[in-house]
Amino acid sequence: MSVTKDPAVTGTPHARTLKGSLGVTAIVFMVVAAAAPLTVVGGAAPLGILLGNGVGFPSLYAVSAVILLLFAVGLAAMTRHVPKPGAFFTFVGYGLGRPAGLASAFLALLTYTAIQVSVHGYIGYILQVTVTGLGGPDIPWYLYSLAVIAIVGFLGYRHIDLSSRVLGILLVGEVGIVLVLVIAIVFSGGEQGLSAAPFLPENVFSGAPGVGLMFAIAAFIGFEATAIFRDEAKDPTRTIPRATYTAVIGIGVFYTLASWGLVMAWGPDNVLGVAAEDPGAMIIVTTAKYLGVVGEVIINVLLITSMFACVLSFHNVITRYQHSMSNASVLPNVLGRVHPKHLSPHTSSVVQSATAAVLIVVFALLGLDPVLQVFTWFAGVATLAIAILMAITSLAVIVYFARTRQDRRLWNTVIAPALGFLGLIGSAVIIIAYFPIMVGDVDADGVPVFGGVSIALLALVVIFPLIGLVQAAVLRSRRPAVYATITDAISDSSASTVPAAIPPDATGV
């Protein structure tokens, strides 16, 4: 298969191909940074305790890690046999057909755009509060958000190695301060002594575990993006699976340990009350209690850098999704260009920066609250979308290997993906049921109802895949040659190996 080059840059060695030498550590840093460990511990964990199952919330990180590890087994197997960088887009296409693959591609774009713009809103708010609190000028939150978008765009425009170094430094800092805090809590013995209370059945199933699970799964968004960096990996066949397993296990262990430490810091009898007072400040108050003023200042700074690392990582993921879709001729050709010097999808990066900026301006004009609306609403959309995406991918793995027989390992290609599929579908159902709570659609008695906001946001999760299905139908009718290759996500690393895996037209897809 030949690699199609953009006419405007034909002759340039890297006209459409991403290249790099990222190892396991670099890729893990980028996807774990997307998960924003400190932001999760400081923001999602207190909310999970307060709105979810209280003392038992830390156990749900372990449950989520098991579900997602099962998903990762199938993802790793697919990565080995479908050597292409399109991730969800490509894998679903090879397993369930081109229309399903294209529908998944648009759902993935919604997922990562929603989570990125939600954090842009949050970081703008945090910067506004921090600067004002230090006696600085009271600048609107959206101006800070736009400034961050510009910085992220600059880094995303350049070589991926620059982003990986920046993310690595920021990630070490935020993980380090949380581990120091946990160690301090352990050595002090906590408020009521150290115990396994968060893992006792009566606590795990107390309160609203469904809401807790929603917050827990949301905390992992980003780990699955390892496959999108395939063309920039040193040894894709080995690097991507190892990075995927390392990311999900590392994130699961870290979140479980950190949230357990948070419960121990205040004691099982008191932690719910502390979270209720001010969930957003809980991590800062806890740090001040155990690490003093210096620790409090450090964690304030690292909360901001954690969110910056998150948006930078997701920016890199989105630009590469757009790049892969462009090379498969389902997005404008210009998005597939690669910078001759930086070897980055620079045009795609610029477009993504512009998209984020436009959305922030729209939210500002609508007068949306950066935390209660921009962050909460769109983080909820991303959480539901990613659960559906991973469930569909698990199903695609099972179908792909059942048809091709390229890998006969039962655990890797059937059992683990099937268990992951069941866990993810169950999680998606729970998220939908509790979705109104996330966006504030409740009646006078606090009972969740599907009002205008809930329906509008949930509609996005339906509309975006439909766009992909419609485009697939149009391409099949009017541009059959393009339709035949829409899940190829052309790249040099995949040009020489094209598995006969996409169902032929005779199957109807």
Tab-separated table of C-alpha atoms in Angstrom, residues 186-480:
chain	number	residue	atom	x	y	z
A	186	VAL	CA	0.693	6.966	57.703
A	187	PHE	CA	3.509	7.979	60.056
A	188	SER	CA	1.149	10.141	62.105
A	189	GLY	CA	-1.346	7.287	62.375
A	190	GLY	CA	-4.173	9.333	60.874
A	191	GLU	CA	-7.017	10.922	62.826
A	192	GLN	CA	-8.543	7.671	64.100
A	193	GLY	CA	-5.787	5.204	63.371
A	194	LEU	CA	-5.069	3.320	60.154
A	195	SER	CA	-7.627	0.776	58.975
A	196	ALA	CA	-9.110	-1.059	56.007
A	197	ALA	CA	-12.519	0.584	56.545
A	198	PRO	CA	-12.783	1.867	52.916
A	199	PHE	CA	-12.697	-1.731	51.658
A	200	LEU	CA	-15.284	-3.279	53.977
A	201	PRO	CA	-18.461	-4.382	52.120
A	202	GLU	CA	-20.768	-2.344	54.347
A	203	ASN	CA	-18.884	0.815	53.346
A	204	VAL	CA	-18.381	-0.079	49.679
A	205	PHE	CA	-22.134	-0.465	49.146
A	206	SER	CA	-23.206	2.440	51.330
A	207	GLY	CA	-24.653	5.729	50.045
A	208	ALA	CA	-24.732	5.986	46.259
A	209	PRO	CA	-22.006	3.684	44.887
A	210	GLY	CA	-23.249	4.348	41.351
A	211	VAL	CA	-22.282	8.017	41.623
A	212	GLY	CA	-18.970	7.015	43.165
A	213	LEU	CA	-18.237	4.654	40.279
A	214	MET	CA	-18.925	7.480	37.843
A	215	PHE	CA	-16.293	9.669	39.498
A	216	ALA	CA	-13.860	6.752	39.710
A	217	ILE	CA	-14.047	5.800	36.026
A	218	ALA	CA	-13.781	9.448	34.985
A	219	ALA	CA	-10.435	9.576	36.771
A	220	PHE	CA	-8.924	7.062	34.336
A	221	ILE	CA	-9.792	8.904	31.114
A	222	GLY	CA	-6.639	9.156	29.034
A	223	PHE	CA	-4.837	5.883	29.767
A	224	GLU	CA	-6.387	4.211	26.715
A	225	ALA	CA	-4.781	6.780	24.392
A	226	THR	CA	-1.448	4.936	24.376
A	227	ALA	CA	-2.272	3.406	20.966
A	228	ILE	CA	-2.647	6.804	19.319
A	229	PHE	CA	1.108	7.402	19.802
A	230	ARG	CA	2.012	4.257	17.845
A	231	ASP	CA	3.921	5.995	15.040
A	232	GLU	CA	5.996	7.970	17.538
A	233	ALA	CA	6.894	4.971	19.707
A	234	LYS	CA	10.368	3.459	19.702
A	235	ASP	CA	9.142	-0.135	19.318
A	236	PRO	CA	5.336	-0.002	18.875
A	237	THR	CA	4.691	-3.752	19.196
A	238	ARG	CA	6.250	-3.842	22.647
A	239	THR	CA	6.062	-0.230	23.797
A	240	ILE	CA	2.303	0.319	23.393
A	241	PRO	CA	1.072	-2.780	25.314
A	242	ARG	CA	3.601	-2.208	28.103
A	243	ALA	CA	2.670	1.466	28.353
A	244	THR	CA	-1.039	0.584	28.469
A	245	TYR	CA	-0.673	-1.956	31.284
A	246	THR	CA	1.723	0.283	33.216
A	247	ALA	CA	-0.630	3.256	32.948
A	248	VAL	CA	-3.832	1.546	34.098
A	249	ILE	CA	-2.147	-0.375	36.939
A	250	GLY	CA	-0.163	2.657	38.067
A	251	ILE	CA	-3.199	4.952	38.002
A	252	GLY	CA	-5.350	2.410	39.851
A	253	VAL	CA	-2.828	1.803	42.626
A	254	PHE	CA	-2.078	5.518	43.008
A	255	TYR	CA	-5.717	6.624	43.226
A	256	THR	CA	-6.658	3.842	45.618
A	257	LEU	CA	-3.720	4.635	47.906
A	258	ALA	CA	-4.195	8.408	47.755
A	259	SER	CA	-7.951	8.332	48.448
A	260	TRP	CA	-7.417	5.811	51.265
A	261	GLY	CA	-4.921	8.274	52.742
A	262	LEU	CA	-7.497	11.053	52.456
A	263	VAL	CA	-10.012	8.990	54.453
A	264	MET	CA	-7.398	8.059	57.065
A	265	ALA	CA	-6.321	11.715	57.388
A	266	TRP	CA	-9.724	12.633	58.883
A	267	GLY	CA	-10.940	9.244	60.060
A	268	PRO	CA	-13.906	7.170	58.816
A	269	ASP	CA	-16.229	8.943	61.263
A	270	ASN	CA	-15.266	12.459	60.182
A	271	VAL	CA	-14.257	12.365	56.509
A	272	LEU	CA	-17.772	12.819	55.111
A	273	GLY	CA	-18.309	15.940	57.212
A	274	VAL	CA	-14.982	17.427	56.110
A	275	ALA	CA	-15.803	16.759	52.451
A	276	ALA	CA	-19.221	18.384	52.890
A	277	GLU	CA	-17.704	21.605	54.268
A	278	ASP	CA	-15.721	22.359	51.104
A	279	PRO	CA	-14.856	19.453	48.781
A	280	GLY	CA	-12.787	21.680	46.510
A	281	ALA	CA	-10.478	22.722	49.347
A	282	MET	CA	-10.290	19.334	51.086
A	283	ILE	CA	-6.898	18.345	49.662
A	284	ILE	CA	-5.444	21.760	50.518
A	285	VAL	CA	-6.779	21.667	54.085
A	286	THR	CA	-5.493	18.117	54.503
A	287	THR	CA	-2.059	19.086	53.222
A	288	ALA	CA	-1.907	22.103	55.536
A	289	LYS	CA	-2.764	19.822	58.470
A	290	TYR	CA	-0.064	17.237	57.748
A	291	LEU	CA	2.618	19.130	55.789
A	292	GLY	CA	2.211	22.651	57.077
A	293	VAL	CA	2.168	25.979	55.225
A	294	VAL	CA	4.983	25.010	52.849
A	295	GLY	CA	3.110	21.899	51.740
A	296	GLU	CA	-0.066	23.937	51.302
A	297	VAL	CA	1.688	26.411	48.977
A	298	ILE	CA	3.328	23.618	46.984
A	299	ILE	CA	0.105	21.721	46.446
A	300	ASN	CA	-1.684	24.908	45.375
A	301	VAL	CA	0.901	25.431	42.647
A	302	LEU	CA	0.902	21.778	41.617
A	303	LEU	CA	-2.896	21.737	41.316
A	304	ILE	CA	-2.555	24.332	38.566
A	305	THR	CA	0.304	22.512	36.835
A	306	SER	CA	-1.664	19.250	37.104
A	307	MET	CA	-4.532	20.738	35.135
A	308	PHE	CA	-2.099	22.241	32.635
A	309	ALA	CA	-0.497	18.819	32.110
A	310	CYS	CA	-3.963	17.369	31.613
A	311	VAL	CA	-4.976	19.771	28.837
A	312	LEU	CA	-1.575	19.474	27.132
A	313	SER	CA	-1.810	15.700	27.069
A	314	PHE	CA	-5.359	15.692	25.701
A	315	HIS	CA	-4.346	18.288	23.120
A	316	ASN	CA	-1.717	15.856	21.835
A	317	VAL	CA	-4.251	13.018	21.749
A	318	ILE	CA	-6.886	15.003	19.840
A	319	THR	CA	-4.418	16.327	17.269
A	320	ARG	CA	-3.300	12.770	16.527
A	321	TYR	CA	-6.857	11.514	16.190
A	322	GLN	CA	-7.518	14.267	13.668
A	323	HIS	CA	-4.259	13.420	11.908
A	324	SER	CA	-5.215	9.730	11.610
A	325	MET	CA	-8.715	10.570	10.385
A	326	SER	CA	-7.287	12.970	7.805
A	327	ASN	CA	-4.917	10.320	6.491
A	328	ALA	CA	-7.946	8.048	6.128
A	329	SER	CA	-9.636	10.828	4.082
A	330	VAL	CA	-12.531	11.420	6.491
A	331	LEU	CA	-11.319	14.821	7.686
A	332	PRO	CA	-9.808	17.621	5.551
A	333	ASN	CA	-6.532	16.646	3.912
A	334	VAL	CA	-4.636	19.530	5.487
A	335	LEU	CA	-5.008	18.033	8.988
A	336	GLY	CA	-2.751	15.134	7.994
A	337	ARG	CA	0.270	17.322	7.326
A	338	VAL	CA	3.373	16.829	9.450
A	339	HIS	CA	5.823	19.637	10.157
A	340	PRO	CA	9.137	19.012	8.328
A	341	LYS	CA	11.213	20.135	11.332
A	342	HIS	CA	9.144	19.351	14.429
A	343	LEU	CA	7.624	16.162	12.959
A	344	SER	CA	4.342	17.115	14.619
A	345	PRO	CA	0.786	17.276	13.216
A	346	HIS	CA	1.149	21.047	13.356
A	347	THR	CA	-1.917	21.998	11.322
A	348	SER	CA	-4.092	19.673	13.372
A	349	SER	CA	-2.628	21.260	16.519
A	350	VAL	CA	-3.542	24.755	15.346
A	351	VAL	CA	-7.087	23.655	14.496
A	352	GLN	CA	-7.515	22.009	17.896
A	353	SER	CA	-6.272	25.152	19.680
A	354	ALA	CA	-8.724	27.255	17.683
A	355	THR	CA	-11.565	24.856	18.516
A	356	ALA	CA	-10.842	25.037	22.239
A	357	ALA	CA	-10.599	28.834	22.126
A	358	VAL	CA	-13.904	29.200	20.270
A	359	LEU	CA	-15.695	26.922	22.748
A	360	ILE	CA	-14.342	28.875	25.735
A	361	VAL	CA	-15.495	32.146	24.153
A	362	VAL	CA	-18.953	30.681	23.517
A	363	PHE	CA	-19.220	29.457	27.126
A	364	ALA	CA	-18.153	32.873	28.381
A	365	LEU	CA	-20.751	34.618	26.204
A	366	LEU	CA	-23.416	32.243	27.531
A	367	GLY	CA	-22.393	33.144	31.063
A	368	LEU	CA	-21.668	29.542	32.121
A	369	ASP	CA	-19.994	28.934	35.455
A	370	PRO	CA	-16.481	27.550	34.760
A	371	VAL	CA	-16.698	24.852	37.454
A	372	LEU	CA	-20.343	23.983	38.097
A	373	GLN	CA	-21.266	24.057	34.415
A	374	VAL	CA	-18.301	24.017	32.010
A	375	PHE	CA	-16.242	21.527	34.030
A	376	THR	CA	-19.010	19.380	35.516
A	377	TRP	CA	-21.238	19.165	32.450
A	378	PHE	CA	-18.582	18.308	29.908
A	379	ALA	CA	-16.610	16.012	32.191
A	380	GLY	CA	-19.873	14.070	32.553
A	381	VAL	CA	-20.270	13.876	28.772
A	382	ALA	CA	-16.698	12.636	28.384
A	383	THR	CA	-17.132	10.004	31.101
A	384	LEU	CA	-20.185	8.471	29.463
A	385	ALA	CA	-18.664	8.654	25.971
A	386	ILE	CA	-15.420	6.951	27.005
A	387	ALA	CA	-17.265	4.111	28.758
A	388	ILE	CA	-19.301	3.491	25.588
A	389	LEU	CA	-16.213	3.737	23.386
A	390	MET	CA	-14.271	1.213	25.415
A	391	ALA	CA	-17.238	-1.164	25.577
A	392	ILE	CA	-17.592	-1.042	21.769
A	393	THR	CA	-13.844	-1.582	21.387
A	394	SER	CA	-13.995	-4.642	23.656
A	395	LEU	CA	-16.735	-6.079	21.469
A	396	ALA	CA	-14.700	-5.283	18.346
A	397	VAL	CA	-11.734	-7.201	19.770
A	398	ILE	CA	-13.855	-10.315	20.319
A	399	VAL	CA	-15.383	-10.160	16.825
A	400	TYR	CA	-12.061	-9.421	15.113
A	401	PHE	CA	-10.199	-12.404	16.546
A	402	ALA	CA	-13.191	-14.724	16.191
A	403	ARG	CA	-13.195	-13.941	12.467
A	404	THR	CA	-9.465	-13.804	11.698
A	405	ARG	CA	-8.124	-16.427	14.153
A	406	GLN	CA	-4.868	-14.450	14.201
A	407	ASP	CA	-4.545	-14.848	17.960
A	408	ARG	CA	-5.910	-17.974	19.645
A	409	ARG	CA	-5.194	-16.970	23.245
A	410	LEU	CA	-8.629	-17.362	24.826
A	411	TRP	CA	-7.971	-15.030	27.781
A	412	ASN	CA	-6.594	-12.201	25.653
A	413	THR	CA	-9.141	-12.312	22.847
A	414	VAL	CA	-12.378	-13.553	24.428
A	415	ILE	CA	-12.577	-13.836	28.215
A	416	ALA	CA	-10.901	-10.583	29.297
A	417	PRO	CA	-12.547	-8.437	26.581
A	418	ALA	CA	-15.957	-9.993	27.374
A	419	LEU	CA	-15.602	-9.279	31.091
A	420	GLY	CA	-14.398	-5.770	30.293
A	421	PHE	CA	-17.376	-5.252	27.967
A	422	LEU	CA	-19.854	-6.287	30.677
A	423	GLY	CA	-18.199	-4.054	33.251
A	424	LEU	CA	-18.105	-1.060	30.916
A	425	ILE	CA	-21.698	-1.472	29.716
A	426	GLY	CA	-22.831	-1.725	33.330
A	427	SER	CA	-20.851	1.413	34.141
A	428	ALA	CA	-22.398	3.283	31.196
A	429	VAL	CA	-25.910	2.371	32.366
A	430	ILE	CA	-25.115	3.618	35.867
A	431	ILE	CA	-23.647	6.856	34.493
A	432	ILE	CA	-26.782	7.539	32.438
A	433	ALA	CA	-29.021	6.836	35.436
A	434	TYR	CA	-27.125	9.296	37.624
A	435	PHE	CA	-26.296	11.801	34.875
A	436	PRO	CA	-28.944	14.348	35.969
A	437	ILE	CA	-27.258	14.595	39.386
A	438	MET	CA	-23.992	15.617	37.734
A	439	VAL	CA	-25.617	18.496	35.863
A	440	GLY	CA	-28.044	19.535	38.581
A	441	ASP	CA	-31.273	18.273	36.999
A	442	VAL	CA	-33.189	17.307	40.157
A	443	ASP	CA	-36.671	18.039	41.424
A	444	ALA	CA	-37.606	19.819	44.652
A	445	ASP	CA	-37.005	16.622	46.627
A	446	GLY	CA	-33.562	16.081	45.125
A	447	VAL	CA	-34.698	13.227	42.889
A	448	PRO	CA	-32.837	13.164	39.535
A	449	VAL	CA	-34.940	14.009	36.484
A	450	PHE	CA	-33.950	14.156	32.834
A	451	GLY	CA	-34.460	17.856	32.153
A	452	GLY	CA	-33.330	20.089	29.318
A	453	VAL	CA	-29.637	20.191	30.240
A	454	SER	CA	-29.360	16.426	30.762
A	455	ILE	CA	-31.130	15.645	27.488
A	456	ALA	CA	-29.086	18.180	25.500
A	457	LEU	CA	-25.758	16.875	26.807
A	458	LEU	CA	-26.713	13.217	26.419
A	459	ALA	CA	-27.833	14.004	22.870
A	460	LEU	CA	-24.219	14.867	22.007
A	461	VAL	CA	-23.238	11.267	22.720
A	462	VAL	CA	-25.806	10.187	20.127
A	463	ILE	CA	-25.320	12.917	17.523
A	464	PHE	CA	-21.543	12.568	17.084
A	465	PRO	CA	-21.578	8.826	16.242
A	466	LEU	CA	-24.481	9.486	13.875
A	467	ILE	CA	-22.304	11.969	12.001
A	468	GLY	CA	-19.799	9.176	11.464
A	469	LEU	CA	-22.466	6.743	10.291
A	470	VAL	CA	-23.889	9.275	7.835
A	471	GLN	CA	-20.436	10.102	6.488
A	472	ALA	CA	-19.689	6.392	6.036
A	473	ALA	CA	-22.918	5.953	4.036
A	474	VAL	CA	-22.119	8.960	1.840
A	475	LEU	CA	-18.557	7.782	1.200
A	476	ARG	CA	-19.702	4.273	0.347
A	477	SER	CA	-22.164	5.646	-2.188
A	478	ARG	CA	-20.166	8.485	-3.723
A	479	ARG	CA	-16.486	7.706	-3.007
A	480	PRO	CA	-16.123	3.917	-2.763
